[in-house]
Amino acid sequence: MSSLAELAAERHADPLADVTGFFEEILAEVSGWVPVLTELFSDPDRPPGGKRVTTTMQPLAAALVQRGEWPVVGAGFVAADQAVADAAWHMAWWQGETMERLVLPALASASDAYMRREWFTKPMATGHPHVTGPYVDFLCTDEYTMTMTVPVTAGGRRVGVAGADVFVESLERVLLPTLKKLHPAAALVNHVGRVVVSADAQLAAGTLLAPGAVQAEQALATVEASKDGDAVAYFPAGPRTVLPRGERYTGLKLTVLNCGRLPLAVVYPVD
C-alpha cells in the first residue's frame, strides 16, 4: 500500500494527473460525507429535520473549508424537494473562513435558487459526481466559481447533493503552472468546451473553445477508488484532436487530454 506522500509524488510527476487530481481529491473528500448523510436519511418514514441536517453538516464542511489543503471557499449539503421533515427545501451550506451560513431569502425562491442549477440537477439525475463551472455564483458570492458535487442516496432515493466551491481565481494560481508544463497555451475546459483556466492570456474563463473535447461517457463517469482504498484511480485516454471554436486558433487543431473520468479536459493548439 502506497503512502499518501508516495501517491502525491507520483501524481505530481504527471502534470495531467496533477490537474485531474486537484478536482478528484476534493470530490473524494466530499464523498466521504455521504455515509453520514445516508444514515441521517435512512428511515424514509422519519426524515431528519433541517436543524439536525445543519448540525450534522457544519463540522464536516468547516473541516474542509478551514483545513487549507485546497482553496475551498464554501461547502455543505443541499436537500432535495421534501427530503427534510419540516421544510420543502433545505440548504446547509457555509462560505468563507468565518463559515457564514448561506440562508435563502424566501421559501418561494428556493426552487429557482438551486433546483435548476447544474451542480444540483446533474448529480441528482445521473447519480454520479459532477464538476460545474465556470459560472458566476449569483446565489452566494458573485464570483466566477467551480462547484464539485456528489449525490446522496438513501433507501433507493436521492435526498440531495453534497459539495464544495472553489473560485476560478484560485484555480489560476494553483493550476496554471501545471498547465504550462503540458503546453505554453494549455487550457482546462469543462464538459461543453468552455475555458476554466488557460495559460493563453487571450482566452478568458468562460470562452467557448473546444466543443466535443469532453466525451459523453467521460462526463457521466464515476470517480472510483483504487483497489487498496487509499487513492483515487485515474483513467487516462490517448490524446485526440478537435477543431477549436472562434478565431484564436484559426487553421489549427486542439489536442485533447481527458482529465480521467471527470467532465473536464486539457486542450492545446497544434499545427
Short mmCIF file of C-alpha atoms in Angstrom, two decimals:
data_model
loop_
_atom_site.label_atom_id
_atom_site.label_comp_id
_atom_site.label_asym_id
_atom_site.label_seq_id
_atom_site.Cartn_x
_atom_site.Cartn_y
_atom_site.Cartn_z
CA MET A 1 0.00 0.00 0.00
CA SER A 2 1.44 3.33 -1.04
CA SER A 3 1.74 6.15 1.46
CA LEU A 4 -0.06 9.42 0.81
CA ALA A 5 3.31 11.09 0.28
CA GLU A 6 4.27 8.50 -2.33
CA LEU A 7 0.94 8.88 -4.12
CA ALA A 8 1.33 12.65 -4.16
CA ALA A 9 4.84 12.34 -5.59
CA GLU A 10 3.59 10.01 -8.32
CA ARG A 11 0.77 12.38 -9.22
CA HIS A 12 2.97 15.50 -9.33
CA ALA A 13 5.31 13.71 -11.74
CA ASP A 14 2.46 13.74 -14.29
CA PRO A 15 1.05 17.24 -14.99
CA LEU A 16 -2.24 15.92 -16.38
CA ALA A 17 -2.75 13.74 -13.32
CA ASP A 18 -1.91 16.76 -11.19
CA VAL A 19 -4.72 18.79 -12.79
CA THR A 20 -7.16 15.88 -12.57
CA GLY A 21 -6.14 15.07 -9.03
CA PHE A 22 -7.00 18.54 -7.75
CA PHE A 23 -10.68 18.01 -8.52
CA GLU A 24 -10.77 14.30 -7.70
CA GLU A 25 -9.25 14.86 -4.29
CA ILE A 26 -11.93 17.41 -3.37
CA LEU A 27 -14.64 15.11 -4.71
CA ALA A 28 -13.20 12.28 -2.66
CA GLU A 29 -13.35 14.44 0.48
CA VAL A 30 -16.96 15.38 -0.20
CA SER A 31 -17.83 11.75 -0.98
CA GLY A 32 -16.59 10.90 2.49
CA TRP A 33 -19.62 12.71 3.90
CA VAL A 34 -22.09 10.52 2.02
CA PRO A 35 -22.24 7.62 4.53
CA VAL A 36 -23.01 10.09 7.34
CA LEU A 37 -25.78 11.73 5.34
CA THR A 38 -27.14 8.40 4.12
CA GLU A 39 -27.50 7.25 7.71
CA LEU A 40 -29.22 10.51 8.59
CA PHE A 41 -31.89 9.90 5.93
CA SER A 42 -32.02 6.11 6.33
CA ASP A 43 -35.61 5.95 7.61
CA PRO A 44 -37.99 7.34 4.94
CA ASP A 45 -40.82 7.41 7.48
CA ARG A 46 -38.80 9.59 9.86
CA PRO A 47 -36.72 12.02 7.79
CA PRO A 48 -34.47 14.41 9.72
CA GLY A 49 -35.46 18.00 10.35
CA GLY A 50 -33.48 20.88 8.93
CA LYS A 51 -31.80 21.68 12.23
CA ARG A 52 -30.44 18.13 12.56
CA VAL A 53 -29.13 18.22 8.99
CA THR A 54 -27.42 21.56 9.63
CA THR A 55 -25.90 20.38 12.91
CA THR A 56 -24.55 17.24 11.23
CA MET A 57 -23.09 19.05 8.23
CA GLN A 58 -21.47 22.06 9.89
CA PRO A 59 -18.37 20.34 11.33
CA LEU A 60 -17.83 18.37 8.11
CA ALA A 61 -17.99 21.49 5.93
CA ALA A 62 -15.87 23.51 8.37
CA ALA A 63 -13.15 20.88 8.42
CA LEU A 64 -12.83 21.04 4.62
CA VAL A 65 -13.06 24.84 4.22
CA GLN A 66 -10.75 25.66 7.12
CA ARG A 67 -8.16 22.96 6.55
CA GLY A 68 -6.45 24.98 3.83
CA GLU A 69 -5.24 21.99 1.84
CA TRP A 70 -7.30 23.18 -1.16
CA PRO A 71 -8.64 26.70 -1.85
CA VAL A 72 -12.20 25.66 -0.99
CA VAL A 73 -14.37 28.70 -0.20
CA GLY A 74 -17.68 27.01 0.52
CA ALA A 75 -19.13 23.58 1.24
CA GLY A 76 -22.21 21.81 2.51
CA PHE A 77 -25.34 19.85 1.63
CA VAL A 78 -28.48 20.80 -0.32
CA ALA A 79 -31.58 18.68 0.29
CA ALA A 80 -33.96 17.53 -2.41
CA ASP A 81 -37.59 18.57 -2.55
CA GLN A 82 -39.47 17.37 0.55
CA ALA A 83 -36.43 15.40 1.80
CA VAL A 84 -36.37 17.00 5.25
CA ALA A 85 -39.21 16.71 7.73
CA ASP A 86 -40.01 20.33 8.46
CA ALA A 87 -39.43 22.25 5.21
CA ALA A 88 -39.91 21.87 1.48
CA TRP A 89 -36.30 22.90 0.86
CA HIS A 90 -33.18 22.99 2.98
CA MET A 91 -29.64 24.21 2.35
CA ALA A 92 -26.88 23.59 4.88
CA TRP A 93 -24.02 25.42 3.15
CA TRP A 94 -21.31 27.70 4.51
CA GLN A 95 -18.97 30.24 2.88
CA GLY A 96 -15.61 31.73 3.75
CA GLU A 97 -13.13 31.40 6.59
CA THR A 98 -15.75 32.64 9.05
CA MET A 99 -18.12 29.88 7.89
CA GLU A 100 -21.08 32.16 7.33
CA ARG A 101 -24.11 30.02 6.60
CA LEU A 102 -25.95 30.68 3.36
CA VAL A 103 -29.61 31.47 4.06
CA LEU A 104 -32.15 31.54 1.24
CA PRO A 105 -34.09 34.83 1.23
CA ALA A 106 -37.52 33.21 0.89
CA LEU A 107 -39.06 29.78 0.53
CA ALA A 108 -40.56 30.70 -2.82
CA SER A 109 -37.10 31.47 -4.24
CA ALA A 110 -35.56 28.16 -3.20
CA SER A 111 -36.58 26.24 -6.29
CA ASP A 112 -35.09 28.82 -8.64
CA ALA A 113 -32.06 29.22 -6.37
CA TYR A 114 -30.76 25.69 -6.72
CA MET A 115 -33.26 23.16 -8.04
CA ARG A 116 -32.49 24.24 -11.62
CA ARG A 117 -28.75 24.66 -11.20
CA GLU A 118 -26.39 22.27 -12.97
CA TRP A 119 -24.44 21.47 -9.80
CA PHE A 120 -27.71 20.14 -8.33
CA THR A 121 -29.54 18.69 -11.32
CA LYS A 122 -26.65 16.72 -12.88
CA PRO A 123 -25.71 14.54 -9.90
CA MET A 124 -29.38 14.15 -8.96
CA ALA A 125 -30.22 12.94 -12.48
CA THR A 126 -27.18 10.75 -13.15
CA GLY A 127 -26.21 9.51 -9.70
CA HIS A 128 -22.61 10.48 -10.44
CA PRO A 129 -20.27 13.21 -9.16
CA HIS A 130 -20.16 16.35 -11.25
CA VAL A 131 -17.96 19.41 -11.73
CA THR A 132 -19.89 22.58 -12.64
CA GLY A 133 -18.47 25.81 -13.95
CA PRO A 134 -17.08 28.24 -14.56
CA TYR A 135 -20.21 30.22 -13.67
CA VAL A 136 -20.98 33.43 -11.80
CA ASP A 137 -22.34 32.37 -8.41
CA PHE A 138 -25.10 34.94 -8.03
CA LEU A 139 -26.63 32.86 -5.23
CA CYS A 140 -23.62 33.15 -2.92
CA THR A 141 -20.58 35.21 -3.85
CA ASP A 142 -20.98 36.88 -7.28
CA GLU A 143 -17.59 35.34 -8.10
CA TYR A 144 -16.60 33.09 -11.00
CA THR A 145 -16.85 29.66 -9.40
CA MET A 146 -16.39 25.92 -9.87
CA THR A 147 -18.61 23.62 -7.81
CA MET A 148 -17.94 19.93 -7.20
CA THR A 149 -20.97 17.92 -6.09
CA VAL A 150 -21.86 14.30 -5.34
CA PRO A 151 -25.35 12.79 -4.99
CA VAL A 152 -26.56 11.42 -1.67
CA THR A 153 -28.82 8.37 -1.89
CA ALA A 154 -30.72 6.79 0.99
CA GLY A 155 -33.17 3.93 0.72
CA GLY A 156 -33.05 4.00 -3.06
CA ARG A 157 -33.97 7.69 -3.31
CA ARG A 158 -31.74 10.68 -3.88
CA VAL A 159 -32.11 13.03 -0.95
CA GLY A 160 -29.76 15.80 -2.10
CA VAL A 161 -26.20 16.68 -3.04
CA ALA A 162 -23.08 17.43 -1.03
CA GLY A 163 -20.38 19.63 -2.47
CA ALA A 164 -17.70 22.28 -2.34
CA ASP A 165 -16.92 25.57 -4.13
CA VAL A 166 -13.61 26.92 -5.48
CA PHE A 167 -13.13 30.33 -7.07
CA VAL A 168 -11.71 30.32 -10.60
CA GLU A 169 -9.22 32.96 -9.49
CA SER A 170 -7.80 30.44 -7.01
CA LEU A 171 -7.62 27.78 -9.71
CA GLU A 172 -5.48 30.06 -11.83
CA ARG A 173 -2.89 30.29 -9.06
CA VAL A 174 -2.96 26.54 -8.42
CA LEU A 175 -3.26 25.07 -11.91
CA LEU A 176 -1.57 27.48 -14.34
CA PRO A 177 2.00 26.34 -13.53
CA THR A 178 0.94 22.74 -14.12
CA LEU A 179 -0.90 23.52 -17.35
CA LYS A 180 2.19 25.29 -18.70
CA LYS A 181 4.17 22.08 -18.19
CA LEU A 182 1.83 20.41 -20.67
CA HIS A 183 1.94 23.25 -23.22
CA PRO A 184 2.59 27.04 -23.12
CA ALA A 185 -1.03 27.61 -24.25
CA ALA A 186 -2.76 24.71 -22.50
CA ALA A 187 -6.31 25.32 -21.28
CA LEU A 188 -8.59 23.40 -18.96
CA VAL A 189 -12.12 23.18 -20.42
CA ASN A 190 -15.41 21.97 -18.99
CA HIS A 191 -17.93 19.45 -20.31
CA VAL A 192 -19.18 21.77 -23.07
CA GLY A 193 -15.71 23.01 -24.01
CA ARG A 194 -15.68 26.34 -22.17
CA VAL A 195 -12.39 27.56 -20.71
CA VAL A 196 -11.94 27.15 -16.97
CA VAL A 197 -8.29 28.22 -16.79
CA SER A 198 -5.91 28.94 -19.66
CA ALA A 199 -2.19 29.53 -19.94
CA ASP A 200 -3.05 31.64 -23.00
CA ALA A 201 -3.79 35.09 -21.57
CA GLN A 202 -6.04 35.86 -24.55
CA LEU A 203 -8.54 33.16 -23.53
CA ALA A 204 -10.74 34.29 -20.65
CA ALA A 205 -12.62 31.92 -18.38
CA GLY A 206 -15.97 31.05 -19.91
CA THR A 207 -14.78 31.29 -23.53
CA LEU A 208 -16.26 28.54 -25.72
CA LEU A 209 -13.10 26.97 -27.13
CA ALA A 210 -13.40 23.23 -27.65
CA PRO A 211 -16.90 21.78 -28.13
CA GLY A 212 -16.69 18.00 -28.20
CA ALA A 213 -13.49 17.84 -26.16
CA VAL A 214 -15.23 16.01 -23.31
CA GLN A 215 -16.94 12.84 -24.45
CA ALA A 216 -20.39 11.98 -23.11
CA GLU A 217 -19.30 8.77 -21.41
CA GLN A 218 -16.47 10.65 -19.71
CA ALA A 219 -18.83 13.33 -18.40
CA LEU A 220 -21.15 10.74 -16.86
CA ALA A 221 -18.48 8.51 -15.33
CA THR A 222 -17.92 7.98 -11.65
CA VAL A 223 -14.90 8.75 -9.52
CA GLU A 224 -13.64 5.37 -8.36
CA ALA A 225 -11.34 4.34 -5.54
CA SER A 226 -8.24 2.26 -6.12
CA LYS A 227 -8.24 -1.39 -5.04
CA ASP A 228 -6.48 -0.70 -1.76
CA GLY A 229 -8.92 2.10 -0.98
CA ASP A 230 -6.37 4.81 -0.25
CA ALA A 231 -6.26 6.67 -3.56
CA VAL A 232 -8.35 7.83 -6.47
CA ALA A 233 -7.79 5.87 -9.65
CA TYR A 234 -7.03 7.71 -12.86
CA PHE A 235 -8.32 6.71 -16.28
CA PRO A 236 -6.02 8.23 -18.87
CA ALA A 237 -7.09 8.22 -22.51
CA GLY A 238 -4.90 8.62 -25.54
CA PRO A 239 -4.76 12.14 -26.98
CA ARG A 240 -7.08 13.05 -29.85
CA THR A 241 -7.89 16.30 -31.65
CA VAL A 242 -10.91 18.57 -32.08
CA LEU A 243 -11.46 21.77 -34.02
CA PRO A 244 -11.40 24.99 -31.99
CA ARG A 245 -14.29 27.42 -31.84
CA GLY A 246 -13.61 31.09 -32.52
CA GLU A 247 -10.76 32.87 -34.25
CA ARG A 248 -7.97 32.46 -31.72
CA TYR A 249 -6.57 29.26 -33.25
CA THR A 250 -7.87 29.52 -36.83
CA GLY A 251 -6.29 26.87 -39.06
CA LEU A 252 -5.10 24.77 -36.11
CA LYS A 253 -6.44 21.81 -34.23
CA LEU A 254 -6.60 21.25 -30.49
CA THR A 255 -5.02 18.24 -28.87
CA VAL A 256 -7.34 16.86 -26.18
CA LEU A 257 -6.20 15.15 -22.98
CA ASN A 258 -9.10 13.85 -20.91
CA CYS A 259 -8.96 14.50 -17.17
CA GLY A 260 -9.60 10.93 -16.14
CA ARG A 261 -13.35 10.38 -15.95
CA LEU A 262 -14.14 13.90 -14.87
CA PRO A 263 -16.20 16.13 -17.18
CA LEU A 264 -13.03 18.12 -17.90
CA ALA A 265 -10.21 18.07 -20.42
CA VAL A 266 -6.94 19.86 -21.12
CA VAL A 267 -6.56 21.16 -24.67
CA TYR A 268 -3.77 22.96 -26.54
CA PRO A 269 -3.19 24.06 -30.16
CA VAL A 270 -1.20 22.02 -32.68
CA ASP A 271 -0.45 22.58 -36.37
#
